[in-house]
XYZ file of N, CA and C in Angstrom:
711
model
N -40.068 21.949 -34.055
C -39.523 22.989 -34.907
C -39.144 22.420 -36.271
N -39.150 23.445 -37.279
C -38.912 22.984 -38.669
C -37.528 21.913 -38.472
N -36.334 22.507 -37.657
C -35.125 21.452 -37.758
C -35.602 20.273 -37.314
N -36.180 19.871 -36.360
C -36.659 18.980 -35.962
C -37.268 18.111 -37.061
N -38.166 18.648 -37.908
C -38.677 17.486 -38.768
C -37.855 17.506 -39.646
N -36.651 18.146 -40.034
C -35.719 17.527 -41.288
C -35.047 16.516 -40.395
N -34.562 16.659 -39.327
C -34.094 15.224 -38.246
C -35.058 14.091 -38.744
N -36.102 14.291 -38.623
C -37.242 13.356 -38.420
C -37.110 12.816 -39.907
N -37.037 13.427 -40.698
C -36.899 13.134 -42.350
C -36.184 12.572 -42.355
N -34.651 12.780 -42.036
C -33.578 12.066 -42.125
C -33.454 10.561 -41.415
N -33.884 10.549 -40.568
C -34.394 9.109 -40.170
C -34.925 8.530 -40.983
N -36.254 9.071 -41.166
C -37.117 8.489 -41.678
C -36.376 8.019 -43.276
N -35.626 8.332 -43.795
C -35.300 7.982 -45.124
C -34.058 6.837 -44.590
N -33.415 7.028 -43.211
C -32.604 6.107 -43.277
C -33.472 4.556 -43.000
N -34.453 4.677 -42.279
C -35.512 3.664 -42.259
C -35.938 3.330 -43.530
N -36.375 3.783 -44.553
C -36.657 3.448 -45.598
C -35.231 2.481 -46.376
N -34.601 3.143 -46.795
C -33.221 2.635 -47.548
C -31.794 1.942 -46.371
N -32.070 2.126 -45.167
C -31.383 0.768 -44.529
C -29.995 1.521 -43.849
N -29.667 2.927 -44.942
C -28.670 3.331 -44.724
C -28.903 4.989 -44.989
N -27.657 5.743 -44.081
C -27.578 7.165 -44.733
C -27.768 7.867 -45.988
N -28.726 8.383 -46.289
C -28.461 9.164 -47.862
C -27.976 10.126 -47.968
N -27.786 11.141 -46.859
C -26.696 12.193 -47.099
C -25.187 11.966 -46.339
N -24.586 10.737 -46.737
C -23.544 10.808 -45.640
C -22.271 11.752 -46.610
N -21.217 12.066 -45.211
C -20.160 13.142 -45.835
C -18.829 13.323 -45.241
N -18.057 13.023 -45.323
C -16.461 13.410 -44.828
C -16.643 14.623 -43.795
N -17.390 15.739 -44.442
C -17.476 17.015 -43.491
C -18.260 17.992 -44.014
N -18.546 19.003 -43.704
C -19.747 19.966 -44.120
C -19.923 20.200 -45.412
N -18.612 20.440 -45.894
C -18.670 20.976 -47.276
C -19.104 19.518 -47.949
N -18.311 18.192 -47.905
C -19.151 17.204 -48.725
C -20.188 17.194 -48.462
N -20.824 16.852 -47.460
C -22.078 16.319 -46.948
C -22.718 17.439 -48.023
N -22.668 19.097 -47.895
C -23.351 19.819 -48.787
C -23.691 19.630 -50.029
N -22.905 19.038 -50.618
C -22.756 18.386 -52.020
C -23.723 17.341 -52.070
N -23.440 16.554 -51.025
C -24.258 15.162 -51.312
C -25.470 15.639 -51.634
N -26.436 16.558 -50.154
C -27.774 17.092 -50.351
C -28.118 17.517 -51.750
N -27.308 18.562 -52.081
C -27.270 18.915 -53.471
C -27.584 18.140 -54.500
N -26.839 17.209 -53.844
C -26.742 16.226 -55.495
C -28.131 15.241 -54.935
N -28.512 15.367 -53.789
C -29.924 14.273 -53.943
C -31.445 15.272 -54.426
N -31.112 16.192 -53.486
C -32.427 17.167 -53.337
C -32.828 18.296 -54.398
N -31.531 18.700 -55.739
C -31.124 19.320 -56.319
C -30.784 20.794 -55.784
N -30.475 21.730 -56.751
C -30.221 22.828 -56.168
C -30.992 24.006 -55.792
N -31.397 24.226 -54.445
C -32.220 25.209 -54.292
C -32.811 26.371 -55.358
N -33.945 27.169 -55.272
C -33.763 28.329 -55.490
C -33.138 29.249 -54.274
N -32.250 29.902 -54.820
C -31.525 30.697 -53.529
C -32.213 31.897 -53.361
N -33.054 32.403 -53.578
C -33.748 33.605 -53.101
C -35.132 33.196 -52.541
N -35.895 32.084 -52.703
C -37.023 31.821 -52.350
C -36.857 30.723 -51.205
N -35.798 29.669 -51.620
C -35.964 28.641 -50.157
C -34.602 28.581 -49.523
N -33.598 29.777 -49.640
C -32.219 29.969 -48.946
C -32.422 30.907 -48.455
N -33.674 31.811 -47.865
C -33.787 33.300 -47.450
C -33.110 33.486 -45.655
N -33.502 31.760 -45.197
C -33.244 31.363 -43.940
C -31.607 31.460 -43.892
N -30.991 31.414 -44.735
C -29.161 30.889 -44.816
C -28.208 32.252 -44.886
N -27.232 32.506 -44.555
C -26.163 33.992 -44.233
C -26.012 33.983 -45.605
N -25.641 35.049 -45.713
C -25.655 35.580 -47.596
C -24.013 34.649 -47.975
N -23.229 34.662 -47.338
C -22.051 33.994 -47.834
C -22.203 32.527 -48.434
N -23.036 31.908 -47.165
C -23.612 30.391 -47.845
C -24.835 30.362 -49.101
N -25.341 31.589 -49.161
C -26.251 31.721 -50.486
C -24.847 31.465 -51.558
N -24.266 32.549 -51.491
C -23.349 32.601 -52.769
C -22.407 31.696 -53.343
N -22.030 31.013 -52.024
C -20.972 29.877 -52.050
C -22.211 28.360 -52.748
N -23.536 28.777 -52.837
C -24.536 27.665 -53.229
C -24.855 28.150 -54.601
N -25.188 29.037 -55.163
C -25.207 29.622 -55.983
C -24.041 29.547 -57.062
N -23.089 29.692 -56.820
C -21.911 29.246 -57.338
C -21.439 28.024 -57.969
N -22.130 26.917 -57.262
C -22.225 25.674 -57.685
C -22.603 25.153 -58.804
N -21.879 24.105 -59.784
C -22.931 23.641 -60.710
C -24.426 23.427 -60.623
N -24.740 23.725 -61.102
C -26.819 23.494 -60.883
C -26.715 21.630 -60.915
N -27.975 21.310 -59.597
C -27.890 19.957 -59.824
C -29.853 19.690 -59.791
N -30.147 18.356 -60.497
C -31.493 18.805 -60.592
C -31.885 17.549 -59.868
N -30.892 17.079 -58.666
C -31.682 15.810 -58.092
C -31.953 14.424 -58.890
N -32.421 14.035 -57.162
C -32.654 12.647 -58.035
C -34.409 11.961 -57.549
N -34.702 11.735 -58.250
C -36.117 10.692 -57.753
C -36.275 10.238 -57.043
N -36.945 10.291 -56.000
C -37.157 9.669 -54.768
C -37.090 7.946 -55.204
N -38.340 8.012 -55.975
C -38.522 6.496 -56.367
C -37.426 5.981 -56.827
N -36.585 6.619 -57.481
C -35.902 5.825 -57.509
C -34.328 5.240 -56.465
N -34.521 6.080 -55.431
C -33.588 6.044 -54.180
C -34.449 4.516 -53.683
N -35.210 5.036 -53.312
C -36.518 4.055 -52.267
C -37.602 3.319 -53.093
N -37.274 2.114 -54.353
C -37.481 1.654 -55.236
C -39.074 0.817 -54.292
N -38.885 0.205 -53.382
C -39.963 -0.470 -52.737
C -40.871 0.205 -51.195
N -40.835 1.679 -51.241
C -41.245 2.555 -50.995
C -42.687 2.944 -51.059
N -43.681 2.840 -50.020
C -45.080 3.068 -50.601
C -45.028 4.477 -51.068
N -46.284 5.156 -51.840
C -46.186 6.390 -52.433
C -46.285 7.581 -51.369
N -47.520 6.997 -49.926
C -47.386 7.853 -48.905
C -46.248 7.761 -48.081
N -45.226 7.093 -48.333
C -44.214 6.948 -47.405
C -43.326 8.069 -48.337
N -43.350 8.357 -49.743
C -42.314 8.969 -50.039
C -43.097 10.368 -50.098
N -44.059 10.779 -49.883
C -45.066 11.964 -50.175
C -44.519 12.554 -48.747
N -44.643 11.700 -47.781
C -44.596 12.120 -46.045
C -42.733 12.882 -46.013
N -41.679 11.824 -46.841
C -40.642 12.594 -46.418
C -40.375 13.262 -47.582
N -40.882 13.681 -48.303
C -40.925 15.200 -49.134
C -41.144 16.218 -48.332
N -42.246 16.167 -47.387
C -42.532 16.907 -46.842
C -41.728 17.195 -45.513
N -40.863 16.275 -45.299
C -39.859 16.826 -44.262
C -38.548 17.280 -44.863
N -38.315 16.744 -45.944
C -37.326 17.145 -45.576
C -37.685 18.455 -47.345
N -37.635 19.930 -47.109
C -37.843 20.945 -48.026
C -36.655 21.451 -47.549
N -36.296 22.406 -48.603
C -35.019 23.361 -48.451
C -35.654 24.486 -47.349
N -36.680 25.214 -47.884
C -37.550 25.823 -47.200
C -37.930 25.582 -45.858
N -37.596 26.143 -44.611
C -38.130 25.287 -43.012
C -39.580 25.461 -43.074
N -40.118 27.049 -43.211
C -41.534 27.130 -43.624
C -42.523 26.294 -44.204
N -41.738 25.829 -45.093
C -42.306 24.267 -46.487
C -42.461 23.120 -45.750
N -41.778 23.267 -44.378
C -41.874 21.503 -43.555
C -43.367 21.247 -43.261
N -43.062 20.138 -43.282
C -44.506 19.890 -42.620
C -44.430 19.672 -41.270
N -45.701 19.956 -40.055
C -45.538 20.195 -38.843
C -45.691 18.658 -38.275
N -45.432 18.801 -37.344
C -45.549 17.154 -36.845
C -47.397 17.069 -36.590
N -47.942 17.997 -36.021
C -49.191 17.768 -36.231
C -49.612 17.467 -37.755
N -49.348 17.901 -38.424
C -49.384 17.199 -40.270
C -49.070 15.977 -40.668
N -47.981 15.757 -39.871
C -47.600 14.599 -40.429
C -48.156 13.640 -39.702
N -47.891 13.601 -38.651
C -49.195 12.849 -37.547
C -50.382 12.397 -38.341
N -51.030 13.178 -39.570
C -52.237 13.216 -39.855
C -52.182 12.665 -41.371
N -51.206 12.939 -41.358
C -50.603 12.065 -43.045
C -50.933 10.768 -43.709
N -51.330 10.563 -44.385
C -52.306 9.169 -44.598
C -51.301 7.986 -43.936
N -49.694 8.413 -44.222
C -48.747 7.127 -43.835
C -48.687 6.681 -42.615
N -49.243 7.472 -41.790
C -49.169 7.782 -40.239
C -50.763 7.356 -39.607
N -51.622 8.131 -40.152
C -52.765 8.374 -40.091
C -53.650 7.147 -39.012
N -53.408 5.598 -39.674
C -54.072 4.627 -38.799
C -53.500 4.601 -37.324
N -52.187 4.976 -36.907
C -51.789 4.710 -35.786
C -51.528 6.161 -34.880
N -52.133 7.277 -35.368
C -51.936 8.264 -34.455
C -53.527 8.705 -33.935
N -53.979 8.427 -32.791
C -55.109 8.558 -31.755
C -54.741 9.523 -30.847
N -55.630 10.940 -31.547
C -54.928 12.194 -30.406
C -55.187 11.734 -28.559
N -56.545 11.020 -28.461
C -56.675 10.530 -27.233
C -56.084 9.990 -26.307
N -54.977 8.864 -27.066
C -53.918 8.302 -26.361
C -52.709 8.739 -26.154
N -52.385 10.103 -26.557
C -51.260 10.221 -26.704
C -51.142 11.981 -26.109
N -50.831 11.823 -24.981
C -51.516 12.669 -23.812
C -50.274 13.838 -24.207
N -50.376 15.474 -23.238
C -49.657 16.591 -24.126
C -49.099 16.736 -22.809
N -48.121 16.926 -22.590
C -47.129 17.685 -21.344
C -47.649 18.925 -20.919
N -48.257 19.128 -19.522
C -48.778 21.052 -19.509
C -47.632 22.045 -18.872
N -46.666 21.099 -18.458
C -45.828 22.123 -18.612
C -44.347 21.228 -18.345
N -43.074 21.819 -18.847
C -41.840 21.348 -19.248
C -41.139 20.309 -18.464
N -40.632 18.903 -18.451
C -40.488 17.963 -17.574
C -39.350 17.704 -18.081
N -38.244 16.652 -17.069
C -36.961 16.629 -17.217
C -36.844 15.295 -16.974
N -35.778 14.783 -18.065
C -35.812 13.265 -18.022
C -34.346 12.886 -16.959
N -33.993 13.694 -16.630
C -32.549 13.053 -15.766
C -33.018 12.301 -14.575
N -32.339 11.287 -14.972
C -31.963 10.198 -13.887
C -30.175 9.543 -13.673
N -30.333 8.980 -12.854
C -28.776 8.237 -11.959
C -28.867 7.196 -13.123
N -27.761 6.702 -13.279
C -27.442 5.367 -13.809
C -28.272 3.905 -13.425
N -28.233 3.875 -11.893
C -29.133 3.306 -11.229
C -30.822 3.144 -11.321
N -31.459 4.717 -11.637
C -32.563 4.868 -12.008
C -33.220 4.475 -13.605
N -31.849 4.454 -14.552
C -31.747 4.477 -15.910
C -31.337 2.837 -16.198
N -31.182 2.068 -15.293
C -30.667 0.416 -15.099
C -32.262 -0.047 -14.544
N -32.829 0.488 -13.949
C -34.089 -0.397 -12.992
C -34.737 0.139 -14.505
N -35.296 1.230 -14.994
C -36.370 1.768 -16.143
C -36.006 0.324 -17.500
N -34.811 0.287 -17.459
C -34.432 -0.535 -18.829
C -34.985 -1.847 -18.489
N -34.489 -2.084 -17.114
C -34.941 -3.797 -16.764
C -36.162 -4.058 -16.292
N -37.139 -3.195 -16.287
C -38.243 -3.236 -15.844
C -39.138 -3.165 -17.439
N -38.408 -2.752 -18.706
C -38.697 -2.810 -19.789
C -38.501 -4.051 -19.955
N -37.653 -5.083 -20.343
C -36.937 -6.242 -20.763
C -37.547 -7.095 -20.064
N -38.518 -7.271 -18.238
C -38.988 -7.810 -17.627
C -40.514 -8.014 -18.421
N -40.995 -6.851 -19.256
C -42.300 -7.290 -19.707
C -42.140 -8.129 -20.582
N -41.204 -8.477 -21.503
C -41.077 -9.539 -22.656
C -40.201 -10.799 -21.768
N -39.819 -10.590 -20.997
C -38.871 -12.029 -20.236
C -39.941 -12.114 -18.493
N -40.942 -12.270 -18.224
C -41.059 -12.208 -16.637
C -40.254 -12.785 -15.642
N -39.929 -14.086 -16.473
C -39.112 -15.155 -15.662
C -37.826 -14.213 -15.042
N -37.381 -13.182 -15.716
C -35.758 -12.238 -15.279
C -36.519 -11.561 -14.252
N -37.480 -11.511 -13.560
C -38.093 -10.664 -12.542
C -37.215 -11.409 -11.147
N -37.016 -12.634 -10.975
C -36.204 -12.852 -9.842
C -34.793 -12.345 -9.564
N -34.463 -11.594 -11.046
C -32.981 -11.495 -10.884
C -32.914 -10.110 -10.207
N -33.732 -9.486 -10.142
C -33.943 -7.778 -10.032
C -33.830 -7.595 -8.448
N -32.468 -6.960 -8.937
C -32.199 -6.398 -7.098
C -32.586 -5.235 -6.672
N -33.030 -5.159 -5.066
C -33.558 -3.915 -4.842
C -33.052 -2.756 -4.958
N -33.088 -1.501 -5.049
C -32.996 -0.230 -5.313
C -31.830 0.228 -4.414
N -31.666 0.051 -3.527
C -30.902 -0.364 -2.236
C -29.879 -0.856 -2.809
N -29.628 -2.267 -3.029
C -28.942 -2.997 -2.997
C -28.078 -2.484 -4.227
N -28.778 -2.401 -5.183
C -27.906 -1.473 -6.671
C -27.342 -0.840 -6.154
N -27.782 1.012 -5.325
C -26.763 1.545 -4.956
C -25.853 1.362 -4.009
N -25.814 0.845 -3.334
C -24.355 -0.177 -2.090
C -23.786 -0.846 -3.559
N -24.059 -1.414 -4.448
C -23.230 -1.818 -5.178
C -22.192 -0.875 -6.026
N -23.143 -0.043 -6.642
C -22.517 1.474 -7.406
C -21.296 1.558 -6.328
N -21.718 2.168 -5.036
C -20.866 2.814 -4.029
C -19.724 1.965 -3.250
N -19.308 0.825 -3.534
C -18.955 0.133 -2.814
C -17.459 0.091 -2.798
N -16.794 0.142 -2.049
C -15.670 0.172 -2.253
C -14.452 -0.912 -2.233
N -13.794 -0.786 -3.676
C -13.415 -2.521 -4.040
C -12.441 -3.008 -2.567
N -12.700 -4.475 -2.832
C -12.136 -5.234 -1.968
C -10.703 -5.805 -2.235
N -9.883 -5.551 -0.490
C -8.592 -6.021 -0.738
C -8.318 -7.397 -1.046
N -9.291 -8.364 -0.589
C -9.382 -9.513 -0.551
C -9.162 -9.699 -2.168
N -7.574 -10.213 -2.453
C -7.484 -10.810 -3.648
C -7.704 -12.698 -3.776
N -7.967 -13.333 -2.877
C -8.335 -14.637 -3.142
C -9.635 -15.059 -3.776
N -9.503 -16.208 -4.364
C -10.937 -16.600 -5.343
C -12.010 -16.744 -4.870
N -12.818 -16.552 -5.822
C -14.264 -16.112 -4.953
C -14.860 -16.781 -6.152
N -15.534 -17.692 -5.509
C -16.476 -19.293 -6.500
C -17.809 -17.687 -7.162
N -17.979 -18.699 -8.505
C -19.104 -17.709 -9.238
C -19.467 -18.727 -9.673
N -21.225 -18.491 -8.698
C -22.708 -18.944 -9.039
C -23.956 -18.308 -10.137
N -23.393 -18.640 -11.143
C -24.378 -18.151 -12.465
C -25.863 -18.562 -12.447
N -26.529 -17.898 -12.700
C -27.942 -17.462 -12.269
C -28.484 -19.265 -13.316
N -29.136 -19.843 -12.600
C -29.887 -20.721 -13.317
C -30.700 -20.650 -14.728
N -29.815 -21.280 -15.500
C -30.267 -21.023 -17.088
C -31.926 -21.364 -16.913
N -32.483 -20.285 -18.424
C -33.806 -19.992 -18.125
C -34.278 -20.826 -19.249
N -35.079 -20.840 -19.464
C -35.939 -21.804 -20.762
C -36.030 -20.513 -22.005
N -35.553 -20.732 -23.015
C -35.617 -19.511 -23.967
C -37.519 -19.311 -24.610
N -37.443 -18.031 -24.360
C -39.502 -17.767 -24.791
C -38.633 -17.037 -25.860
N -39.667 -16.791 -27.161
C -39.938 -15.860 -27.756
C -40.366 -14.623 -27.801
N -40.304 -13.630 -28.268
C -40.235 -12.197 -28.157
C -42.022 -12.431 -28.832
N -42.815 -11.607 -28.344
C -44.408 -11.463 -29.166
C -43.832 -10.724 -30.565
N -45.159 -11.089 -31.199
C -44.531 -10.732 -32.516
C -45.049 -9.694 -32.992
N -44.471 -8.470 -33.436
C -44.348 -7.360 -33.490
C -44.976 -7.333 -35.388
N -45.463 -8.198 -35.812
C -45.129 -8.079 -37.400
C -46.723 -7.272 -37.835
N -46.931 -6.493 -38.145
C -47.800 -5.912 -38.640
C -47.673 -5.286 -39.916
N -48.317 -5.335 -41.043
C -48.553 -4.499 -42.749
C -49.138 -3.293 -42.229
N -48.688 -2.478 -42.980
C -49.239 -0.741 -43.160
C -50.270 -0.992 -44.300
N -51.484 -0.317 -44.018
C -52.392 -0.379 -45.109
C -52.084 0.521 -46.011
N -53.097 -0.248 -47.009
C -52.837 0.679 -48.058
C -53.849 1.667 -48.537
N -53.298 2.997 -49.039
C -54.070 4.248 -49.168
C -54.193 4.280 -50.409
N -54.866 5.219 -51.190
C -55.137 5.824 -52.609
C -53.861 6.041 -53.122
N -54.299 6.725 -54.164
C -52.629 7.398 -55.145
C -51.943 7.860 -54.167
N -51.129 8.589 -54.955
C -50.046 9.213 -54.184
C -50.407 10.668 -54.122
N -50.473 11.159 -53.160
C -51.714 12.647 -52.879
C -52.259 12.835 -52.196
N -53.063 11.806 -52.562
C -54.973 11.717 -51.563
C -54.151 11.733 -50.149
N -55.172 12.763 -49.587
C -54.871 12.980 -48.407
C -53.509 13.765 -48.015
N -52.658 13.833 -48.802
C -51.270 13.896 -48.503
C -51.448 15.369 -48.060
N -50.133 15.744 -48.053
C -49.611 17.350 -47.488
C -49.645 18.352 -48.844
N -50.205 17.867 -50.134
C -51.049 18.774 -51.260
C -49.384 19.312 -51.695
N -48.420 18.334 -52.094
C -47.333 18.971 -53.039
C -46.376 17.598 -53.290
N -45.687 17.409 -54.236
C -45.148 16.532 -54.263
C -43.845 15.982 -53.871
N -43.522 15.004 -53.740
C -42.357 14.536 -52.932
C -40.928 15.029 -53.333
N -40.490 15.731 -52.893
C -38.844 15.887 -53.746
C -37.849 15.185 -54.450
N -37.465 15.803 -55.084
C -36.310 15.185 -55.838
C -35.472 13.803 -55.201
N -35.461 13.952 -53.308
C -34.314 13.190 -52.952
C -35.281 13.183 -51.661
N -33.928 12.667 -50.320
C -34.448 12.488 -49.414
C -32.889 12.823 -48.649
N -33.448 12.391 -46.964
C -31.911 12.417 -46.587
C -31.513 11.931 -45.272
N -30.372 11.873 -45.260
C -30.055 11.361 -43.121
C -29.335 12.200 -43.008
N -28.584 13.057 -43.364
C -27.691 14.107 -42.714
C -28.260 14.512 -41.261
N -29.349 14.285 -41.146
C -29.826 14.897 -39.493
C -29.481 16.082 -39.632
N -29.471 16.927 -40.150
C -28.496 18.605 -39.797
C -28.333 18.665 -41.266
N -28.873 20.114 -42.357
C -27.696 20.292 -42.963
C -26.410 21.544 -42.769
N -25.112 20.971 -43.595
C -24.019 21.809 -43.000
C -23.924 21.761 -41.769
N -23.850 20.640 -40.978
C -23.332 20.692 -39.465
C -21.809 18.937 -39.753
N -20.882 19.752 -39.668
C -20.000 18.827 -38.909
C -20.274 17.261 -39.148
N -19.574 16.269 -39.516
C -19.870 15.341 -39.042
C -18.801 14.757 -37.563
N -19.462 14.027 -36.899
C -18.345 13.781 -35.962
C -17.069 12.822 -36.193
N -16.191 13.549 -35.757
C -14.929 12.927 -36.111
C -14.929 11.089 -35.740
N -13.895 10.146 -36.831
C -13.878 9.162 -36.182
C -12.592 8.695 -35.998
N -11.798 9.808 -35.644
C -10.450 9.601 -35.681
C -10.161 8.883 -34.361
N -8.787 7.934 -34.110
C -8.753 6.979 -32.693
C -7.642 7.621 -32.691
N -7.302 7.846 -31.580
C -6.042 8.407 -30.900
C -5.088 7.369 -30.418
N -4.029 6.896 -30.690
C -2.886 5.884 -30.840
C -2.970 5.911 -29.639
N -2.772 4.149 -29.486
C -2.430 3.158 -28.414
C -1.452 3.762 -27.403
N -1.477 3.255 -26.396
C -0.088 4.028 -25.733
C 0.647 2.304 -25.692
N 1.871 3.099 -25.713
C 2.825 1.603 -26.308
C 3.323 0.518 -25.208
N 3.530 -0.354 -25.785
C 3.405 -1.585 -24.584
C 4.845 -1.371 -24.247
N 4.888 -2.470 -23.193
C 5.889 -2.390 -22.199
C 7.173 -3.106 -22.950
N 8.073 -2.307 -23.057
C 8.900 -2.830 -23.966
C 9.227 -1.889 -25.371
N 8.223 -1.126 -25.325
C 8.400 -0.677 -26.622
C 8.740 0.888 -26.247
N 9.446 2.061 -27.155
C 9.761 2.677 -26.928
C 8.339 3.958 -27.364
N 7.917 4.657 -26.796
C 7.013 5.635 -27.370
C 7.388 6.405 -28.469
């Protein structure tokens, strides 16, 4: 869905620049920020999607006319900044579809419709903790094999989950797994080729003013407030 690829945008720009470009105290900043990267909508042509109150309350605003991609994302290839123009539009209609972008010159060498098989109908990823512990270590086992002896059976995990602690408070000797010989991770380092101008091939409009990570716009950011210690022994609450 269109929200979906402004998510996808918003990543994608935090991948580029290392860090958030729309970050915000709370809705109303964060709004500003967009503003001030992406400039200010037209409100009748790409705010048609938004409640008339948030038109007006945008409208209202100083006019802002953005900022240059290039110059946010200074070492930025041209299809890398063409691709998140196209995610992230004021307009949801204006997004580009993931089948598009899939096909996007920036994308283009590594997406093989063949390999990359389609769900025929709706599947559910829930699993136990247990099931979500063997999937991870059975990941981490293809780059380490040698950790394949450590892997306890399926069984044995859950009697552990379930087990119920022991009264036995006396010491209990701990036998640490025999240090392993350190391997290296394979090396993952590959260059993105390089394409024509900035265009060729592209999604046929040019990259916007800005970019963004808000993931969401106008949604909340989550609080990071800590809720006080409870007071030590001795001390009065």
């Amino acid at each position: 869905k269109a929200v979906d690829m402004w998510s996808v945008g918003c990543i994608f720009a935090e991948l580029q620049g290392r860090k958030p470009l729309f970050p915000g105290t709370d809705h109303v900043n964060q709004l500003a920020t967009i503003l001030d990267v992406l400039g200010t909508p037209h409100v009748e042509r790409e705010l048609r999607h938004v409640p008339e109150k948030a038109r007006r309350y945008i409208a209202g605003l100083p006019p802002s006319v953005g900022k240059p991609m290039r110059s946010l994302y200074p070492n930025a290839s041209n299809e890398a900044l063409d691709l998140l123009g196209g995610m992230l539009c004021w307009d949801p209609s204006q997004r580009c579809t993931v089948v598009q972008a899939l096909s996007h010159p920036y994308l283009v060498a590594f997406h093989n419709p063949e390999a990359e098989p389609v769900a025929t109908q709706p599947f559910d990823f829930d699993m136990g903790a247990v099931d979500a512990q063997e999937a991870l270590f059975a990941e981490v086992v293809r780059f380490r094999p040698e950790l394949e002896q450590h892997r306890l059976p399926k069984v044995e995990q859950k009697a552990k989950r379930t087990r119920l602690p022991s009264h036995d408070l006396g010491p209990r000797p701990m036998h640490p797994p025999p240090a392993q010989p350190a391997t290296s991770l394979p090396s993952t380092d590959r260059s993105w080729p390089r394409y024509g101008e900035r265009g060729t091939g592209g999604l046929g409009r040019p990259a916007p003013s800005g970019g963004g990570s808000a993931c969401g716009s106008g949604r909340d950011l989550p609080s990071r407030a800590v809720a006080p210690g409870r007071p030590r022994v001795g001390q009065s609450a």
